[in-house]
XYZ file of C-alpha atoms in Angstrom:
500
model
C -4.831 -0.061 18.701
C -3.458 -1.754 15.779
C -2.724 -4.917 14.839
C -0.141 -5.125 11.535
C -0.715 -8.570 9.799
C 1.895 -9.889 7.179
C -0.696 -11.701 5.553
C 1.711 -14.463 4.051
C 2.497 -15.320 7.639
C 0.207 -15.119 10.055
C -1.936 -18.669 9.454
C -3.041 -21.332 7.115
C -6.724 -21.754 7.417
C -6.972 -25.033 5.108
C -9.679 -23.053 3.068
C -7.367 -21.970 0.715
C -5.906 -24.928 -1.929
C -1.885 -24.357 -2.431
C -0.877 -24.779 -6.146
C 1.602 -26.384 -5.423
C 4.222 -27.216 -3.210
C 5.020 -24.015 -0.469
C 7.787 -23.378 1.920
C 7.679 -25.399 5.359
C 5.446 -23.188 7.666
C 8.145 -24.121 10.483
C 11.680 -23.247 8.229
C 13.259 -20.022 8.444
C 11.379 -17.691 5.925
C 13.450 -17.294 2.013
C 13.552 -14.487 -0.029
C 11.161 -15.683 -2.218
C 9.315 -18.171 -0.472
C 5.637 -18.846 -0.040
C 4.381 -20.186 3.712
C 0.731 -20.013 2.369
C -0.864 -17.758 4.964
C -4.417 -16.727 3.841
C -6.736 -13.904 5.159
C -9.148 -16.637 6.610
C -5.999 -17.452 8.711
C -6.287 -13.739 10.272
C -10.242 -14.367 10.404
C -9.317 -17.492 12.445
C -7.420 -14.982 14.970
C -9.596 -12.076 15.392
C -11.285 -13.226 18.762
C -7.581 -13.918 19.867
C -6.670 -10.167 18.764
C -9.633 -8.769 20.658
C -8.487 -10.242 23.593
C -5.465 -8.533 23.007
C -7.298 -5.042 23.245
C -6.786 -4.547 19.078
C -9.372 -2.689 17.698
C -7.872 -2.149 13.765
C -5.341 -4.535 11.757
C -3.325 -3.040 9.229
C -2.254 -6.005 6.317
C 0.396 -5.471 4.218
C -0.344 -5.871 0.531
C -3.260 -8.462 -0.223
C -3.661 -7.882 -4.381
C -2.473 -10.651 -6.590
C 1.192 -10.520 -6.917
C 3.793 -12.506 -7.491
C 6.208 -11.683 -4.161
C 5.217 -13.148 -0.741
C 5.071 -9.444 0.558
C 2.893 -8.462 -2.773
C 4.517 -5.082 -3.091
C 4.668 -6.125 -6.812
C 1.099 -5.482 -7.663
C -0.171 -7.834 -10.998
C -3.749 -6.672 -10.567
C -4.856 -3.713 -8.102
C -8.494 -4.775 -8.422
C -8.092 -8.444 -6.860
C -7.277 -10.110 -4.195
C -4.543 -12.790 -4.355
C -5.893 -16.246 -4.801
C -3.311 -17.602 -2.659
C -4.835 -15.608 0.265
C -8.366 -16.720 -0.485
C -9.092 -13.767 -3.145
C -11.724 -11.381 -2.568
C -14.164 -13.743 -0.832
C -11.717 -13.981 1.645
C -11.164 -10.072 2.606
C -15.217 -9.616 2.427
C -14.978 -12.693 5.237
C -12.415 -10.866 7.080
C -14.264 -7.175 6.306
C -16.962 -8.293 7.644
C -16.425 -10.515 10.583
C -13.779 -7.637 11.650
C -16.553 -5.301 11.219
C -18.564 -7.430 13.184
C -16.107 -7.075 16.098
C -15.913 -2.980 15.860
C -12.793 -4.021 14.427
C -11.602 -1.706 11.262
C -8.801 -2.629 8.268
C -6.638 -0.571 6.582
C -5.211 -1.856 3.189
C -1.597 -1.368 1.896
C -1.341 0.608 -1.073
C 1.787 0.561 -3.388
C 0.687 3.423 -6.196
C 4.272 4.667 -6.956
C 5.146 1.171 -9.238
C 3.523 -1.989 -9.615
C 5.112 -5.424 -10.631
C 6.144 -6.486 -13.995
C 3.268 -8.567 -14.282
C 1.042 -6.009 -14.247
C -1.025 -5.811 -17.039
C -0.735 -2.332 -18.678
C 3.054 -3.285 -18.420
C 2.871 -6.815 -19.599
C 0.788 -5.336 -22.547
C 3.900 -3.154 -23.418
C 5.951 -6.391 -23.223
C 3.572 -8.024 -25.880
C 2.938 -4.539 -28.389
C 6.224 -2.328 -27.538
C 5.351 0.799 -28.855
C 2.008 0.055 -30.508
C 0.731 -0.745 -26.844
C -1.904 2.273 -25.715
C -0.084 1.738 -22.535
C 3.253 2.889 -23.075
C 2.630 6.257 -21.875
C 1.646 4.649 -18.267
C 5.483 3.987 -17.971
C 8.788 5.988 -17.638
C 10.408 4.525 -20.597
C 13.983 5.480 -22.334
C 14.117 7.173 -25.848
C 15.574 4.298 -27.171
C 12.970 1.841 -26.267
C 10.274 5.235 -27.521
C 11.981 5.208 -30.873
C 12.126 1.633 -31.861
C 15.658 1.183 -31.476
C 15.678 -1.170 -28.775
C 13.500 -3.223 -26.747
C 12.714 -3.721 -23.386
C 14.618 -5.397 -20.875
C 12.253 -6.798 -18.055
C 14.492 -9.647 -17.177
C 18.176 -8.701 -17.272
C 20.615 -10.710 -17.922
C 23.390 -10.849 -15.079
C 25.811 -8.767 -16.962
C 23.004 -6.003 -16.758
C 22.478 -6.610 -13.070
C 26.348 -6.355 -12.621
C 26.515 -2.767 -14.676
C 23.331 -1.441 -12.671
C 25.382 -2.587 -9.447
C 28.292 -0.826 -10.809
C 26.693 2.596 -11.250
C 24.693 2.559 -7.818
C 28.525 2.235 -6.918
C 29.671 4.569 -8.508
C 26.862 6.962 -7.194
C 24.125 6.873 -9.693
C 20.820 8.481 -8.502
C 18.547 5.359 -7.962
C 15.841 5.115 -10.906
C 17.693 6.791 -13.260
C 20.066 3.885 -14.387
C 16.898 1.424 -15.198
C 15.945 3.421 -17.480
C 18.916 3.452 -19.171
C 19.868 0.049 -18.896
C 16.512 -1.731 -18.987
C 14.879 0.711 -21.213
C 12.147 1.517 -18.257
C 11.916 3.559 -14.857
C 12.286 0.910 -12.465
C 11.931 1.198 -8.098
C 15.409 1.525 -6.961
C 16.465 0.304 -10.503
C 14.799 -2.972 -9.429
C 13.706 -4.397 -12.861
C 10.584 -6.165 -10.907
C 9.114 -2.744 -9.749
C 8.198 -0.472 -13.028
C 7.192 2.659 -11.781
C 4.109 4.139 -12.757
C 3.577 7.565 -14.633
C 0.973 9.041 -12.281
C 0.953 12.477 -14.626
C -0.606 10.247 -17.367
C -4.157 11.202 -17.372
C -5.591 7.610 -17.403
C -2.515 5.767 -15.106
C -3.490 8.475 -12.411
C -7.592 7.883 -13.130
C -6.867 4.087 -12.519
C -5.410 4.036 -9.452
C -7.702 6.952 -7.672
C -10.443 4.694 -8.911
C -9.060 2.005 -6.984
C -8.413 3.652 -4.072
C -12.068 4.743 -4.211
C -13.054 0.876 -5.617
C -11.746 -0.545 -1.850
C -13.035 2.266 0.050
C -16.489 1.426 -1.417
C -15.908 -2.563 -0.664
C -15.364 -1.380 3.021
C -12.057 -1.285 3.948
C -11.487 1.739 6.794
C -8.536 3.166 5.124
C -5.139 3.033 3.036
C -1.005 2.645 4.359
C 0.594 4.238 1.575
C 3.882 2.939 0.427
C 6.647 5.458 -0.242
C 4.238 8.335 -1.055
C 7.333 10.764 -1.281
C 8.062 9.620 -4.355
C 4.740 10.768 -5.729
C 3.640 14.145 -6.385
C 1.767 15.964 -3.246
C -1.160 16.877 -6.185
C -1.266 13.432 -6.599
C -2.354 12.824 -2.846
C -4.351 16.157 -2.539
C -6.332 13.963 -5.057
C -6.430 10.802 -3.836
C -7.340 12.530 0.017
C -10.598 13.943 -2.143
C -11.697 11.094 -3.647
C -10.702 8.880 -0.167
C -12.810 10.895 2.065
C -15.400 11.540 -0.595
C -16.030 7.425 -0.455
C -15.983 7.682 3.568
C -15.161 10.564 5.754
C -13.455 8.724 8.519
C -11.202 6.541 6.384
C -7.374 6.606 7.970
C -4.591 7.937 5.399
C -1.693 6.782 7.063
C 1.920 7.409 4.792
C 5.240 5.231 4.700
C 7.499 8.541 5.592
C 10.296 7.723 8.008
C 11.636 11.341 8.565
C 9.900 14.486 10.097
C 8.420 15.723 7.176
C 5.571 18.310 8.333
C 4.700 19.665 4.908
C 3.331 16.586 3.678
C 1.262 16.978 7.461
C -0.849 19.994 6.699
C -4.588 18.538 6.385
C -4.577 17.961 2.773
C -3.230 14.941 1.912
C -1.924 12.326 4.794
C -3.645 12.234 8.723
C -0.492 10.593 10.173
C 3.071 8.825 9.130
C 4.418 5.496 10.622
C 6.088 6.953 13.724
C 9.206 5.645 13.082
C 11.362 8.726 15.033
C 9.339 7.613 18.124
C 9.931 3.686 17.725
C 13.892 4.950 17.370
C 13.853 7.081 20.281
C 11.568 4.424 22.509
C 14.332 1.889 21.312
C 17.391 3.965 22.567
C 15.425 4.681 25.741
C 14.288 0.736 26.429
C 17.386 -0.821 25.193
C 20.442 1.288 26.724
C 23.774 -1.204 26.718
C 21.357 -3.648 26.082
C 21.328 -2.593 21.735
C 22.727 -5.656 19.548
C 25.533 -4.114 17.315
C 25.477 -7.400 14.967
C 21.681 -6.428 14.040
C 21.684 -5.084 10.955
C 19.983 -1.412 10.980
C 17.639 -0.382 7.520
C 19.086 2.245 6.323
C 16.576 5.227 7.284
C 18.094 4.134 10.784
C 22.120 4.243 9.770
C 23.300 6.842 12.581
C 20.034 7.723 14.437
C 20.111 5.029 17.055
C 21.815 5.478 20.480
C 20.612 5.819 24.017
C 18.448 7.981 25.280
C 18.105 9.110 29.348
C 15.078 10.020 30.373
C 15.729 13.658 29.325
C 17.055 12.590 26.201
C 13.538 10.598 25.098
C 11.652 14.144 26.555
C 13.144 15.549 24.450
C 12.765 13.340 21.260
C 8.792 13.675 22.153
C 8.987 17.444 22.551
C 10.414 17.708 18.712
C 7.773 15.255 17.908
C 4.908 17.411 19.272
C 7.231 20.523 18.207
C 6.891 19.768 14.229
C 3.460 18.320 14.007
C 0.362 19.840 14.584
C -1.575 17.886 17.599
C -4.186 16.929 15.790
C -1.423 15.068 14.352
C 0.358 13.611 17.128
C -2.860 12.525 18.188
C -2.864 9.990 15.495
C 0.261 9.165 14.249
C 0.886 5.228 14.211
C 3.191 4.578 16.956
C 5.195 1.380 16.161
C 8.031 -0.842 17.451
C 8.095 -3.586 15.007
C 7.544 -3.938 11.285
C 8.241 -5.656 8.336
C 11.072 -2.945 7.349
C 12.973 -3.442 10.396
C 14.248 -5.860 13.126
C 11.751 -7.124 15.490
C 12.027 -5.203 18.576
C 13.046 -7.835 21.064
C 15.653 -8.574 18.424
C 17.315 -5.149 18.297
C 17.234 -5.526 22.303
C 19.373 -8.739 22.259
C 16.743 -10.471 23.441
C 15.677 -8.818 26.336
C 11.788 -8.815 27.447
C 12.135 -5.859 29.480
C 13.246 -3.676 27.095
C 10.091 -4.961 24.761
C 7.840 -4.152 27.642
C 9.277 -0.616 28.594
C 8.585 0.185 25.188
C 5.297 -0.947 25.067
C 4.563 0.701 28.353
C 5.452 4.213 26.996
C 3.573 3.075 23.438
C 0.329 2.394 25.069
C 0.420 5.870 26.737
C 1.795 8.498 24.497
C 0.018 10.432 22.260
C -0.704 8.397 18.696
C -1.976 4.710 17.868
C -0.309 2.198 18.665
C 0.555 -0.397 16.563
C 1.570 -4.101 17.564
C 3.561 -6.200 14.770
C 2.284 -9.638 14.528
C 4.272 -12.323 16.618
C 5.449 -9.594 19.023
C 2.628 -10.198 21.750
C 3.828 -13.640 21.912
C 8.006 -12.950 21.829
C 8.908 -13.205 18.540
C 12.177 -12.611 17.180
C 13.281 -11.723 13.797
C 16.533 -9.709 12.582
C 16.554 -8.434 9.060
C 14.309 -8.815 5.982
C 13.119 -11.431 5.749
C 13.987 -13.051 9.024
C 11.482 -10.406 10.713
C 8.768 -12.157 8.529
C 8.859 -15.631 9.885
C 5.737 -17.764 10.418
C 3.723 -17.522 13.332
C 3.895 -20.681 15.136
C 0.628 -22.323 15.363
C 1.128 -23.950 18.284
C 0.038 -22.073 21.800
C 2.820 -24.198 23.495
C 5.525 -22.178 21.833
C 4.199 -18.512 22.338
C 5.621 -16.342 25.172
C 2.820 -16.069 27.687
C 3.932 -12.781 29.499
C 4.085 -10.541 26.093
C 0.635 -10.924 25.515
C -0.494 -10.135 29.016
C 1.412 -6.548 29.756
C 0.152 -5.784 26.519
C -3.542 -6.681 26.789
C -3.497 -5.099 30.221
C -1.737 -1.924 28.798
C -4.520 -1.723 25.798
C -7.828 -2.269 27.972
C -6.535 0.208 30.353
C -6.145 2.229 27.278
C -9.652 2.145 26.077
C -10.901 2.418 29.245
C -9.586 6.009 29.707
C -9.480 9.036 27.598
C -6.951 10.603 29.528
C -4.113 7.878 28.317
C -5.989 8.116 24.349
C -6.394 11.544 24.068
C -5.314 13.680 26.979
C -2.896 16.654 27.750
C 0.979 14.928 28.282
C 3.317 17.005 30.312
C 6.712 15.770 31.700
C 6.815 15.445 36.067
C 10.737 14.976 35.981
C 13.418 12.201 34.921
C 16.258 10.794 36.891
C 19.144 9.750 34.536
C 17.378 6.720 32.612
C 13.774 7.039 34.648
C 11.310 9.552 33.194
C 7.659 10.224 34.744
C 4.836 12.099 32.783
C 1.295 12.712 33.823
C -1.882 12.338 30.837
C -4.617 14.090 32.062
C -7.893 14.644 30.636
C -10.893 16.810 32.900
C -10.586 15.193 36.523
C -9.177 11.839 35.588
C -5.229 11.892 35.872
C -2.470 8.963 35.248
C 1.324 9.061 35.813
C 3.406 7.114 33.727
C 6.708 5.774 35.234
C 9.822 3.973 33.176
C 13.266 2.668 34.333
C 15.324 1.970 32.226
C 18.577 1.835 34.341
C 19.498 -1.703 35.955
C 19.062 -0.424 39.788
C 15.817 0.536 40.974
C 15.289 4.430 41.179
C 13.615 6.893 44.170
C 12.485 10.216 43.835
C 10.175 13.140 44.106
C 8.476 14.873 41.873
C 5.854 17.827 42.137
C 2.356 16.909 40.872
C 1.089 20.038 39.140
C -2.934 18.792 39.891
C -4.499 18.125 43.326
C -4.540 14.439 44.413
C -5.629 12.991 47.239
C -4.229 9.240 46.658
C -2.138 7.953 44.107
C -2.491 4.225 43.537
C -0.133 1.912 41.139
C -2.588 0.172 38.134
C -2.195 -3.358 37.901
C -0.752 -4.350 35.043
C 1.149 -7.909 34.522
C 4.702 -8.215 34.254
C 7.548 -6.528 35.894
C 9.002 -6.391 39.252
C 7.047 -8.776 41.919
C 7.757 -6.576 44.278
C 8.952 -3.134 44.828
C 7.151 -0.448 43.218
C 5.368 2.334 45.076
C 3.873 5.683 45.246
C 3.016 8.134 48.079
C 1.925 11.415 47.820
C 3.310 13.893 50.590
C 2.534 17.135 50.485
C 1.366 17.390 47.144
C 4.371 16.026 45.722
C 4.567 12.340 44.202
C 7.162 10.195 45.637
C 7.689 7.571 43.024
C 9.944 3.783 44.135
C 10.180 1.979 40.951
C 12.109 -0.958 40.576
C 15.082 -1.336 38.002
C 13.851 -2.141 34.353
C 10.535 -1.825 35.526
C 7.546 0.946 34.890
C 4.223 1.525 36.354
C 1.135 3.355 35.431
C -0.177 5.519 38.586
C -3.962 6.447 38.844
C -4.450 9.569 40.594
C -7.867 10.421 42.822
């Protein structure tokens, strides 16, 4: 069970000395602003985390960078001194170690920042720079004729606006424009020339470099954009360093080629968080929220058939070896918090969680949402977490930490065989079973509370409901007549049934 971290955000430990003056811990987070989170912060909350039933964080980007997210990578090597540098993750390796907790690192491989040196050493030497061929740089700027444009002016911002308008591929205008392949034509983000013999040597030699400083893994940032023999590579040289590290890719879509063994174990499950969020939320969706784009058209609500059938194409594309470990999220620092998409609304956050902590995959809880946290769009899903116990949701935390020990405590709900026992409009049941232990998972999503049968295709003697906090008071129920399950569940309300 995963815990993602925003490392920026998550806690100042008072270890690490600001430079200078950051942005108020308590003030809605800026585009560009600095709350001075630090990885001893996260060290500070790994017995709370435990608790929680986490077992594995995932941070987003920890190398020195100058972004608060640190997608714009200055040096791949260190750690940013702002989070405590690379004392600080060996503190957090280990101590999370200690805990049989494991850490996966982000890695952004497909560009880097402008202050990164092999770029700012093209800056400095233009063409007499041994590391111009690390870059994807215009003929102009290769012939002398002109010289790189790193920080636009606004007239160049305007024209590079002008052609996205006007339906230029993205990438293709920085180079004409800035005289260098930039991200999404984002002069910040230089992209790297991975084909380049000693680019591509540097960065599989610090994927390796991390692996052998003990980190359990890599999240890879938009690895389409990179060559598959690229990853083939890095896979080799990943699990050559440690054969159970996690290679977990940024890929939004189905994608099942880039599934096949060879270069990726899972992606961010982000079909499943869409179709959990149709199923959860029903009316209850905020139109005002503003939807990333990977989401434009592919939200509405689901029935219970309707989310069957989302997790049937799910097991339908993907091998189950894959499913098995695909990182099921709701939340993350791409998207609207959760609650947020809901309008608000606990028990939609709760449904979800209920069918995330027992499907197929690892879950994956986004910091701040096991204590209610709201956040709409970038970069209002990355505010602060609030230091102060007095303002965290109590009941978040405790459906979840219920949900997760049950979770470890049974292979059937981690591993088992999933097979649907029926729906009724927006209610679905399903039954994870795994040798004799069996467990039927209830949701309701519809407003009124829902009755009905459904044929249990194992023997049972009893069927019992699983206590878990949160929910209904009252009103949920199971009896088992005739070998058929008869299954009272409240409205907005779900239930995990233990069968015996």
């Amino acid at each position: 069970i995963f815990y993602q971290v925003f490392p920026d955000r998550l806690a100042r430990s008072g270890r690490v000395e600001a430079p200078g003056e950051l942005e108020p811990w308590e003030a809605e987070p800026s585009t560009h602003g600095l709350k001075g989170g630090d990885l001893y912060g996260v060290v500070a909350h790994l017995d709370r985390l435990r608790r929680l039933g986490v077992n594995a964080l995932y941070l987003n980007p920890v190398f020195t960078s100058a972004s608060n997210h640190r997608y714009h990578t200055d040096d791949y090597y260190a750690v940013d001194p702002l989070l405590g540098g690379n004392a600080a993750l060996r503190e957090l390796l280990d101590e999370a170690h200690a805990r049989d907790m494991r850490l996966v690192l982000d890695g952004v491989f497909n560009h880097s920042g402008r202050g990164w040196w092999p770029f700012h050493h093209v800056l400095e030497n233009g063409m007499d720079s041994p590391y111009r061929d690390w870059f994807y740089l215009s003929n102009e700027v290769r012939d002398g004729r002109r010289a790189i444009s790193a920080f636009p002016s606004e007239e160049q911002m305007a024209e590079i606006g002008r052609r996205h308008a006007a339906g230029a591929p993205l990438g293709t205008v920085s180079r004409e424009i800035l005289g260098y392949e930039a991200w999404w034509d984002l002069p910040a983000l230089p992209k790297i020339d991975l084909h380049h013999p000693q680019a591509r040597d540097h960065i599989l030699d610090v994927s390796e470099f991390w692996i052998d400083f003990g980190i359990d893994g890599w999240r890879l940032d938009v690895p389409e954009e990179i060559g598959a023999d690229f990853w083939r590579e890095f896979r080799t040289r990943v699990r050559g360093a440690n054969p159970e590290a996690y290679i977990v890719a940024e890929i939004w879509h189905h994608k099942p080629e880039w599934l096949q063994g060879d270069m990726f174990d899972a992606f961010m499950n982000y079909p499943l968080s869409r179709a959990l969020l149709g199923f959860a939320a029903q009316d209850r969706l905020d139109p005002a929220v503003p939807l990333p784009h990977e989401y434009e058209g592919r939200i509405r609500a689901y029935d219970g058939e309707g989310l069957w059938a989302e997790i049937q194409e799910l097991e339908r594309v993907n091998h189950p070896e894959v499913t098995a470990v695909q990182l099921n999220l709701l939340s993350s620092h791409d998207t609207p918090r959760f609650r947020t998409f809901c309008s608000g609304d606990l028990d939609a956050l709760r449904l979800a969680v209920l069918l995330q902590m027992t499907l197929p995959g690892a879950p994956c809880i986004y910091y701040g949402d096991e204590i209610g946290m709201a956040g709409s769009a970038d970069p209002d899903c990355r505010r602060a977490f609030p230091p102060d116990p007095a303002e965290w949701e109590r009941e978040p935390f405790e459906w979840i930490s219920d949900l997760a020990e049950l979770r470890h405590s049974s292979r059937a709900l981690r591993d088992g065989e999933l097979s649907l026992l029926g729906t009724s409009g927006p209610a679905i049941a399903y039954l994870r079973r795994h040798g004799d232990e069996a467990f039927v998972v209830v949701a309701n999503a519809d407003a009124d509370a829902c009755t009905w049968d459904v044929a249990l295709p194992v023997s049972a003697g009893d069927a019992s409901v699983v206590p878990i906090r949160g929910g209904a008071a009252e009103g949920r129920s199971v009896a088992i007549l005739d070998g058929t399950l008869r299954i009272v569940v409240p409205g907005r309300d779900g239930m995990v049934v233990r069968l015996s």
